[in-house]
CSV table of C-alpha atoms and ligand atoms in Angstrom, one decimal:
chain,number,residue,atom,x,y,z
A,1,UNK,CA,-77.8,-53.2,-48.1
A,2,UNK,CA,-76.2,-49.7,-48.6
A,3,UNK,CA,-73.3,-50.7,-46.3
A,4,UNK,CA,-72.8,-53.9,-48.3
A,5,UNK,CA,-72.7,-52.0,-51.6
A,6,UNK,CA,-70.3,-49.4,-50.3
A,7,UNK,CA,-67.9,-52.0,-48.9
A,8,UNK,CA,-68.1,-54.0,-52.1
A,9,UNK,CA,-67.3,-51.0,-54.2
A,10,UNK,CA,-64.4,-50.0,-51.9
A,11,UNK,CA,-62.9,-53.5,-51.6
A,12,UNK,CA,-64.1,-55.6,-54.5
A,13,UNK,CA,-64.8,-53.5,-57.6
A,14,UNK,CA,-61.8,-52.0,-59.4
A,15,UNK,CA,-62.4,-48.8,-61.4
A,16,UNK,CA,-64.7,-47.4,-58.7
A,17,UNK,CA,-64.1,-45.1,-55.7
A,18,UNK,CA,-66.6,-44.4,-52.9
A,19,UNK,CA,-66.4,-40.6,-52.6
A,20,UNK,CA,-69.6,-40.1,-50.5
A,21,UNK,CA,-72.0,-41.9,-48.2
A,22,UNK,CA,-75.5,-40.7,-47.3
A,23,UNK,CA,-77.7,-41.9,-44.4
A,24,UNK,CA,-80.3,-40.2,-42.3
A,25,UNK,CA,-78.2,-41.5,-39.4
A,26,UNK,CA,-75.0,-39.4,-39.6
A,27,UNK,CA,-73.2,-41.8,-37.3
A,28,UNK,CA,-73.8,-44.7,-39.5
A,29,UNK,CA,-72.9,-42.8,-42.6
A,30,UNK,CA,-69.7,-41.7,-40.9
A,31,UNK,CA,-68.8,-45.2,-39.9
A,32,UNK,CA,-69.3,-46.6,-43.4
A,33,UNK,CA,-67.4,-43.6,-44.9
A,34,UNK,CA,-64.5,-44.2,-42.7
A,35,UNK,CA,-64.4,-47.9,-43.8
A,36,UNK,CA,-64.4,-46.6,-47.4
A,37,UNK,CA,-61.2,-44.6,-47.2
A,38,UNK,CA,-62.6,-41.4,-45.6
A,39,UNK,CA,-65.5,-40.7,-48.1
A,40,UNK,CA,-67.6,-37.6,-47.7
A,41,UNK,CA,-70.6,-37.8,-45.3
A,42,UNK,CA,-74.1,-36.6,-46.1
A,43,UNK,CA,-77.4,-37.0,-44.2
A,44,UNK,CA,-79.6,-36.6,-47.3
A,45,UNK,CA,-79.3,-38.4,-50.6
A,46,UNK,CA,-80.2,-35.5,-52.8
A,47,UNK,CA,-77.2,-33.4,-51.6
A,48,UNK,CA,-74.9,-36.4,-52.2
A,49,UNK,CA,-76.3,-36.9,-55.8
A,50,UNK,CA,-75.8,-33.2,-56.6
A,51,UNK,CA,-72.2,-33.1,-55.3
A,52,UNK,CA,-69.8,-32.6,-58.1
A,53,UNK,CA,-67.4,-35.2,-56.8
A,54,UNK,CA,-70.1,-37.9,-57.3
A,55,UNK,CA,-70.2,-39.3,-60.9
A,56,UNK,CA,-72.6,-42.2,-60.3
A,57,UNK,CA,-75.0,-43.2,-57.5
A,58,UNK,CA,-76.1,-46.4,-55.7
A,59,UNK,CA,-79.6,-46.1,-54.1
A,60,UNK,CA,-80.2,-48.5,-51.2
A,61,UNK,CA,-82.6,-46.3,-49.2
A,62,UNK,CA,-86.1,-47.3,-48.2
A,63,UNK,CA,-88.3,-48.4,-51.1
A,64,UNK,CA,-90.6,-45.3,-51.1
A,65,UNK,CA,-87.6,-43.1,-51.8
A,66,UNK,CA,-86.3,-45.0,-54.8
A,67,UNK,CA,-88.2,-43.5,-57.7
A,68,UNK,CA,-87.7,-39.8,-56.6
A,69,UNK,CA,-84.0,-40.3,-56.1
A,70,UNK,CA,-83.6,-42.2,-59.4
A,71,UNK,CA,-85.5,-39.3,-61.1
A,72,UNK,CA,-83.1,-36.8,-59.5
A,73,UNK,CA,-80.1,-38.8,-60.8
A,74,UNK,CA,-81.7,-38.8,-64.3
A,75,UNK,CA,-82.2,-35.0,-64.1
A,76,UNK,CA,-78.6,-34.6,-63.1
A,77,UNK,CA,-77.5,-36.9,-65.9
A,78,UNK,CA,-75.8,-39.3,-63.4
A,79,UNK,CA,-75.8,-43.1,-63.8
A,80,UNK,CA,-77.6,-44.8,-61.0
A,81,UNK,CA,-77.9,-48.4,-59.7
A,82,UNK,CA,-81.2,-48.4,-57.8
A,83,UNK,CA,-82.0,-51.3,-55.4
A,84,UNK,CA,-85.2,-53.1,-56.2
A,85,UNK,CA,-88.0,-52.2,-56.4
A,86,UNK,CA,-87.5,-49.2,-58.7
A,87,UNK,CA,-90.6,-47.7,-57.1
A,88,UNK,CA,-93.6,-48.6,-54.9
A,89,UNK,CA,-96.0,-48.8,-57.9
A,90,UNK,CA,-95.8,-49.3,-61.6
A,91,UNK,CA,-97.2,-45.8,-62.1
A,92,UNK,CA,-94.3,-44.3,-60.2
A,93,UNK,CA,-91.8,-46.5,-62.1
A,94,UNK,CA,-93.3,-45.3,-65.3
A,95,UNK,CA,-92.3,-41.8,-64.4
A,96,UNK,CA,-88.7,-43.0,-64.4
A,97,UNK,CA,-89.2,-44.7,-67.7
A,98,UNK,CA,-90.7,-41.5,-69.2
A,99,UNK,CA,-87.8,-39.4,-67.8
A,100,UNK,CA,-85.2,-41.7,-69.5
A,101,UNK,CA,-87.2,-41.8,-72.7
A,102,UNK,CA,-87.3,-38.0,-72.8
A,103,UNK,CA,-83.6,-37.8,-72.1
A,104,UNK,CA,-83.0,-40.4,-74.8
A,105,UNK,CA,-80.3,-42.1,-72.7
A,106,UNK,CA,-80.4,-45.0,-70.2
A,107,UNK,CA,-79.0,-44.1,-66.8
A,108,UNK,CA,-80.9,-46.4,-64.5
A,109,UNK,CA,-79.8,-49.9,-63.6
A,110,UNK,CA,-82.1,-51.9,-61.2
A,111,UNK,CA,-80.7,-54.2,-58.5
A,112,UNK,CA,-82.2,-57.5,-59.7
A,113,UNK,CA,-79.0,-59.2,-58.7
A,114,UNK,CA,-80.2,-62.8,-59.4
A,115,UNK,CA,-79.2,-62.1,-63.0
A,116,UNK,CA,-75.6,-61.9,-61.6
A,117,UNK,CA,-75.9,-65.0,-59.3
A,118,UNK,CA,-73.6,-67.7,-60.8
A,119,UNK,CA,-76.2,-70.4,-60.0
A,120,UNK,CA,-79.0,-68.6,-61.8
A,121,UNK,CA,-76.7,-67.5,-64.7
A,122,UNK,CA,-75.7,-71.2,-65.3
A,123,UNK,CA,-79.4,-72.2,-65.5
A,124,UNK,CA,-80.0,-69.3,-67.9
A,125,UNK,CA,-77.1,-70.3,-70.2
A,126,UNK,CA,-78.5,-73.9,-70.4
A,127,UNK,CA,-82.0,-72.6,-71.1
A,128,UNK,CA,-80.6,-70.3,-73.9
A,129,UNK,CA,-78.6,-73.2,-75.3
A,130,UNK,CA,-81.9,-75.0,-76.0
A,131,UNK,CA,-80.3,-78.2,-74.6
A,132,UNK,CA,-83.6,-78.9,-72.8
A,133,UNK,CA,-85.7,-77.7,-75.7
A,134,UNK,CA,-88.3,-75.0,-75.6
A,135,UNK,CA,-88.7,-73.8,-71.9
A,136,UNK,CA,-92.3,-74.4,-70.8
A,137,UNK,CA,-92.3,-73.7,-67.1
A,138,UNK,CA,-90.1,-71.9,-64.6
A,139,UNK,CA,-90.7,-72.8,-60.9
A,140,UNK,CA,-89.3,-70.6,-58.2
A,141,UNK,CA,-89.0,-70.8,-54.4
A,142,UNK,CA,-88.2,-67.7,-52.5
A,143,UNK,CA,-88.1,-68.0,-48.7
A,144,UNK,CA,-87.1,-65.5,-46.0
A,145,UNK,CA,-86.5,-66.7,-42.4
A,146,UNK,CA,-88.6,-63.9,-41.0
A,147,UNK,CA,-90.5,-60.8,-42.3
A,148,UNK,CA,-88.9,-57.4,-42.0
A,149,UNK,CA,-90.3,-54.6,-39.9
A,150,UNK,CA,-93.6,-53.2,-41.3
A,151,UNK,CA,-94.2,-56.1,-43.7
A,152,UNK,CA,-97.7,-56.1,-45.3
A,153,UNK,CA,-99.3,-58.4,-47.8
A,154,UNK,CA,-98.6,-55.8,-50.5
A,155,UNK,CA,-95.0,-55.3,-49.5
A,156,UNK,CA,-94.3,-59.0,-49.8
A,157,UNK,CA,-95.3,-58.6,-53.4
A,158,UNK,CA,-93.6,-55.3,-54.2
A,159,UNK,CA,-90.5,-55.7,-52.1
A,160,UNK,CA,-89.8,-59.5,-52.3
A,161,UNK,CA,-91.8,-61.2,-55.1
A,162,UNK,CA,-90.6,-58.4,-57.5
A,163,UNK,CA,-87.4,-60.4,-57.8
A,164,UNK,CA,-89.2,-63.5,-59.0
A,165,UNK,CA,-91.2,-61.6,-61.6
A,166,UNK,CA,-88.0,-60.2,-63.1
A,167,UNK,CA,-86.3,-63.6,-62.8
A,168,UNK,CA,-89.1,-65.3,-64.6
A,169,UNK,CA,-89.0,-62.8,-67.5
A,170,UNK,CA,-85.2,-62.9,-67.7
A,171,UNK,CA,-84.9,-66.7,-67.4
A,172,UNK,CA,-87.7,-67.5,-70.0
A,173,UNK,CA,-87.2,-64.5,-72.3
A,174,UNK,CA,-90.9,-63.8,-72.3
A,175,UNK,CA,-93.2,-61.1,-70.9
A,176,UNK,CA,-95.8,-61.6,-68.2
A,177,UNK,CA,-99.3,-61.4,-69.6
A,178,UNK,CA,-101.5,-62.5,-66.8
A,179,UNK,CA,-101.2,-63.4,-63.1
A,180,UNK,CA,-103.1,-65.3,-60.5
A,181,UNK,CA,-102.0,-64.9,-56.9
A,182,UNK,CA,-103.2,-66.7,-53.8
A,183,UNK,CA,-101.9,-66.2,-50.2
A,184,UNK,CA,-101.9,-67.8,-46.8
A,185,UNK,CA,-101.1,-66.3,-43.4
A,186,UNK,CA,-98.9,-67.9,-40.7
A,187,UNK,CA,-100.9,-65.8,-38.2
A,188,UNK,CA,-104.5,-65.4,-39.5
A,189,UNK,CA,-105.2,-62.8,-36.8
A,190,UNK,CA,-102.6,-60.5,-38.5
A,191,UNK,CA,-104.3,-60.6,-41.8
A,192,UNK,CA,-100.9,-60.6,-43.5
A,193,UNK,CA,-100.5,-63.1,-46.3
A,194,UNK,CA,-96.9,-63.9,-45.7
A,195,UNK,CA,-97.0,-67.0,-47.9
A,196,UNK,CA,-97.9,-66.2,-51.5
A,197,UNK,CA,-98.1,-68.3,-54.6
A,198,UNK,CA,-98.1,-66.9,-58.1
A,199,UNK,CA,-99.1,-68.5,-61.4
A,200,UNK,CA,-98.0,-66.4,-64.4
A,201,UNK,CA,-98.9,-66.8,-68.0
A,202,UNK,CA,-96.0,-65.6,-70.2
A,203,UNK,CA,-96.2,-64.1,-73.7
A,204,UNK,CA,-94.7,-67.0,-75.6
A,205,UNK,CA,-97.1,-69.5,-74.0
A,206,UNK,CA,-94.8,-70.6,-71.2
A,207,UNK,CA,-95.8,-70.5,-67.5
A,208,UNK,CA,-94.3,-69.6,-64.1
A,209,UNK,CA,-95.2,-71.0,-60.7
A,210,UNK,CA,-93.6,-69.2,-57.8
A,211,UNK,CA,-93.8,-69.5,-54.0
A,212,UNK,CA,-92.7,-66.5,-51.9
A,213,UNK,CA,-92.7,-67.2,-48.1
A,214,UNK,CA,-91.3,-64.5,-45.9
A,215,UNK,CA,-91.8,-66.3,-42.6
A,216,UNK,CA,-90.2,-69.7,-43.4
A,217,UNK,CA,-88.5,-69.6,-40.0
A,218,UNK,CA,-85.8,-72.3,-40.9
A,219,UNK,CA,-83.6,-69.9,-43.0
A,220,UNK,CA,-83.2,-68.1,-46.4
A,221,UNK,CA,-83.6,-70.1,-49.6
A,222,UNK,CA,-84.0,-69.1,-53.3
A,223,UNK,CA,-84.0,-71.7,-56.1
A,224,UNK,CA,-85.3,-72.0,-59.6
A,225,UNK,CA,-86.1,-74.9,-62.0
A,226,UNK,CA,-86.9,-74.6,-65.7
A,227,UNK,CA,-88.9,-77.4,-67.3
A,228,UNK,CA,-88.4,-77.8,-71.1
A,229,UNK,CA,-89.6,-80.0,-73.9
A,230,UNK,CA,-86.7,-82.4,-73.5
A,231,UNK,CA,-85.5,-82.0,-69.9
A,232,UNK,CA,-85.2,-79.7,-66.8
A,233,UNK,CA,-82.5,-77.6,-65.3
A,234,UNK,CA,-82.4,-76.2,-61.8
A,235,UNK,CA,-80.1,-74.0,-59.7
A,236,UNK,CA,-77.3,-76.0,-58.0
A,237,UNK,CA,-78.2,-77.1,-54.5
A,238,UNK,CA,-77.0,-75.4,-51.3
A,239,UNK,CA,-73.3,-75.6,-51.1
A,240,UNK,CA,-72.7,-75.7,-47.3
A,241,UNK,CA,-71.0,-78.8,-45.9
A,242,UNK,CA,-73.2,-81.8,-45.1
A,243,UNK,CA,-72.6,-83.0,-41.6
A,244,UNK,CA,-73.3,-86.6,-40.5
A,245,UNK,CA,-73.3,-86.9,-36.7
A,246,UNK,CA,-75.0,-89.0,-34.0
A,247,UNK,CA,-77.6,-90.5,-36.3
A,248,UNK,CA,-78.4,-87.4,-38.3
A,249,UNK,CA,-77.4,-85.7,-41.6
A,250,UNK,CA,-77.6,-81.9,-41.6
A,251,UNK,CA,-76.6,-78.9,-43.7
A,252,UNK,CA,-76.7,-75.3,-42.6
A,253,UNK,CA,-79.0,-73.0,-44.5
A,254,UNK,CA,-78.2,-69.4,-45.4
A,255,UNK,CA,-79.5,-66.8,-42.9
A,256,UNK,CA,-80.5,-64.1,-45.4
A,257,UNK,CA,-79.9,-62.6,-48.9
A,258,UNK,CA,-76.6,-61.0,-47.9
A,259,UNK,CA,-75.2,-64.5,-47.4
A,260,UNK,CA,-77.0,-66.3,-50.2
A,261,UNK,CA,-76.2,-63.6,-52.8
A,262,UNK,CA,-72.8,-62.5,-51.5
A,263,UNK,CA,-71.1,-63.2,-54.9
A,264,UNK,CA,-74.0,-61.9,-56.9
A,265,UNK,CA,-73.8,-58.4,-55.3
A,266,UNK,CA,-70.2,-58.1,-56.2
A,267,UNK,CA,-70.7,-59.4,-59.7
A,268,UNK,CA,-73.7,-57.0,-60.1
A,269,UNK,CA,-71.5,-54.0,-59.2
A,270,UNK,CA,-68.5,-55.1,-61.3
A,271,UNK,CA,-70.9,-55.4,-64.3
A,272,UNK,CA,-72.4,-52.0,-63.7
A,273,UNK,CA,-69.1,-50.2,-63.2
A,274,UNK,CA,-67.7,-52.1,-66.2
A,275,UNK,CA,-70.7,-51.1,-68.3
A,276,UNK,CA,-70.3,-47.5,-67.3
A,277,UNK,CA,-66.8,-47.6,-68.7
A,278,UNK,CA,-67.7,-49.4,-71.9
A,279,UNK,CA,-71.1,-48.0,-72.6
A,280,UNK,CA,-72.8,-51.4,-72.6
A,281,UNK,CA,-76.4,-51.4,-71.5
A,282,UNK,CA,-77.6,-55.0,-71.1
A,283,UNK,CA,-78.3,-55.1,-67.4
A,284,UNK,CA,-81.8,-54.8,-65.8
A,285,UNK,CA,-83.1,-51.3,-66.6
A,286,UNK,CA,-86.0,-49.0,-65.8
A,287,UNK,CA,-88.2,-50.8,-68.2
A,288,UNK,CA,-87.5,-54.1,-66.3
A,289,UNK,CA,-88.2,-52.3,-63.1
A,290,UNK,CA,-91.5,-51.0,-64.5
A,291,UNK,CA,-92.9,-54.2,-65.9
A,292,UNK,CA,-92.0,-56.2,-62.8
A,293,UNK,CA,-94.0,-53.6,-60.8
A,294,UNK,CA,-96.8,-53.9,-63.3
A,295,UNK,CA,-96.9,-57.6,-62.5
A,296,UNK,CA,-96.7,-56.8,-58.8
A,297,UNK,CA,-99.6,-54.4,-58.9
A,298,UNK,CA,-101.7,-57.0,-60.7
A,299,UNK,CA,-100.7,-59.6,-58.1
A,300,UNK,CA,-101.8,-57.3,-55.3
A,301,UNK,CA,-105.2,-56.9,-57.0
A,302,UNK,CA,-105.4,-60.7,-57.6
A,303,UNK,CA,-104.6,-61.4,-53.9
A,304,UNK,CA,-107.6,-59.2,-53.0
A,305,UNK,CA,-110.0,-60.5,-55.6
A,306,UNK,CA,-108.6,-64.1,-55.7
A,307,UNK,CA,-109.1,-63.8,-59.5
A,308,UNK,CA,-106.6,-63.8,-62.4
A,309,UNK,CA,-105.5,-60.3,-63.6
A,310,UNK,CA,-104.1,-59.3,-67.0
A,311,UNK,CA,-101.0,-57.2,-67.5
A,312,UNK,CA,-101.1,-54.3,-70.0
A,313,UNK,CA,-97.8,-52.4,-70.2
A,314,UNK,CA,-97.7,-49.1,-72.2
A,315,UNK,CA,-95.9,-49.1,-75.5
A,316,UNK,CA,-92.2,-49.9,-75.0
A,317,UNK,CA,-90.0,-47.0,-75.9
A,318,UNK,CA,-87.3,-47.6,-78.5
A,319,UNK,CA,-84.7,-46.8,-75.9
A,320,UNK,CA,-85.4,-50.2,-74.4
A,321,UNK,CA,-85.3,-52.1,-77.6
A,322,UNK,CA,-83.8,-55.5,-77.9
A,323,UNK,CA,-80.6,-56.1,-75.9
A,324,UNK,CA,-79.4,-59.3,-77.5
A,325,UNK,CA,-80.3,-63.0,-78.0
A,326,UNK,CA,-83.5,-64.3,-76.6
A,327,UNK,CA,-84.7,-60.7,-75.9
A,328,UNK,CA,-88.0,-60.3,-74.3
A,329,UNK,CA,-90.6,-59.5,-77.0
A,330,UNK,CA,-93.1,-56.9,-75.8
A,331,UNK,CA,-95.8,-56.1,-78.4
A,332,UNK,CA,-97.7,-52.9,-78.3
A,333,UNK,CA,-100.6,-53.5,-76.0
A,334,UNK,CA,-103.5,-51.1,-75.9
A,335,UNK,CA,-101.7,-48.7,-78.2
A,336,UNK,CA,-101.1,-46.3,-75.3
A,337,UNK,CA,-97.9,-44.2,-75.7
A,338,UNK,CA,-95.7,-42.7,-73.0
B,1,ISE,C1,-84.9,-58.0,-49.8
B,1,ISE,O1,-85.0,-56.6,-50.0
B,1,ISE,C2,-84.2,-58.6,-50.9
B,1,ISE,O2,-84.0,-58.0,-51.9
B,1,ISE,C3,-84.1,-60.1,-50.8
B,1,ISE,O3,-83.4,-60.6,-52.0
B,1,ISE,C4,-85.5,-60.7,-50.7
B,1,ISE,O4,-85.3,-62.1,-50.5
B,1,ISE,C5,-86.2,-60.1,-49.5
B,1,ISE,O5,-87.5,-60.7,-49.4
B,1,ISE,C6,-86.3,-58.6,-49.6
B,1,ISE,O6,-86.9,-58.1,-48.5
């Protein structure tokens, strides 16, 4: 993912310049740096972030390093695009929210790239136009061909399904209030629930029904459909050629997210770099990263108990106030402050 972001910044995003690359594997960092016009090479991300030549940072390191690196960038006053998830728990993500609230300035953008996927953005525009009436239900399918190394039941939620929780909030313009998660295992002996379903109750009365399956085998697929009072709208179907041959009709699927979201990753960076220049702040922020992990933590509990779980975010800091039309309303819940 880091390689892809570096190459995209170097080749596809005007107004940006890759000045440094960090990787624990110096050989890999050197190879990517060479591809990016001879950028500097670091073997630890903190040194890269602190380097005076670096004005903004993209974090694409392992999930458990995200929050601490994002906090370091906030401490340095440097804008940062942090790959999802923002942290490995809502509590850890809340520390990033607190740091930004204390600074009084938003520096963190979270890599929920579906918001920049043209197919998802077209659905969102139709939902916001009210052409299908009030949105009542969003259905999501999120399938990976095979689980990554070290996959656990909880990592499926926090590393993969976290996309779907953000997508549901963004698409419907509502907050998640309660969840009910159930899972199944392709290999019961492993105990890993690699197929998970989520029913979400949203703050305006709408619903979300999501399937996340990280061992689908056939390929990578992400789609969404919104059901409204007067119609439905769903993401455009797969756009690879349809082949008719020897009695069969076939269409190739995507192999992984780098293929399916190739354009979204470019658009995400172009928006972020453009926003850094204009001062706009309407992309997915640390609050979005926090509430998506709040939902994830609740879903992990629900998978264990097989019972519904409620979501109770802390009071939303004014820093994360409305960002425009159909903004997500988050009332004070529990009266707890940051
Ligand atoms: C990966 O990190 C992604 O972000 C992909 O979009 C998702 O489909 C996959 O499950 C994650 O592991």
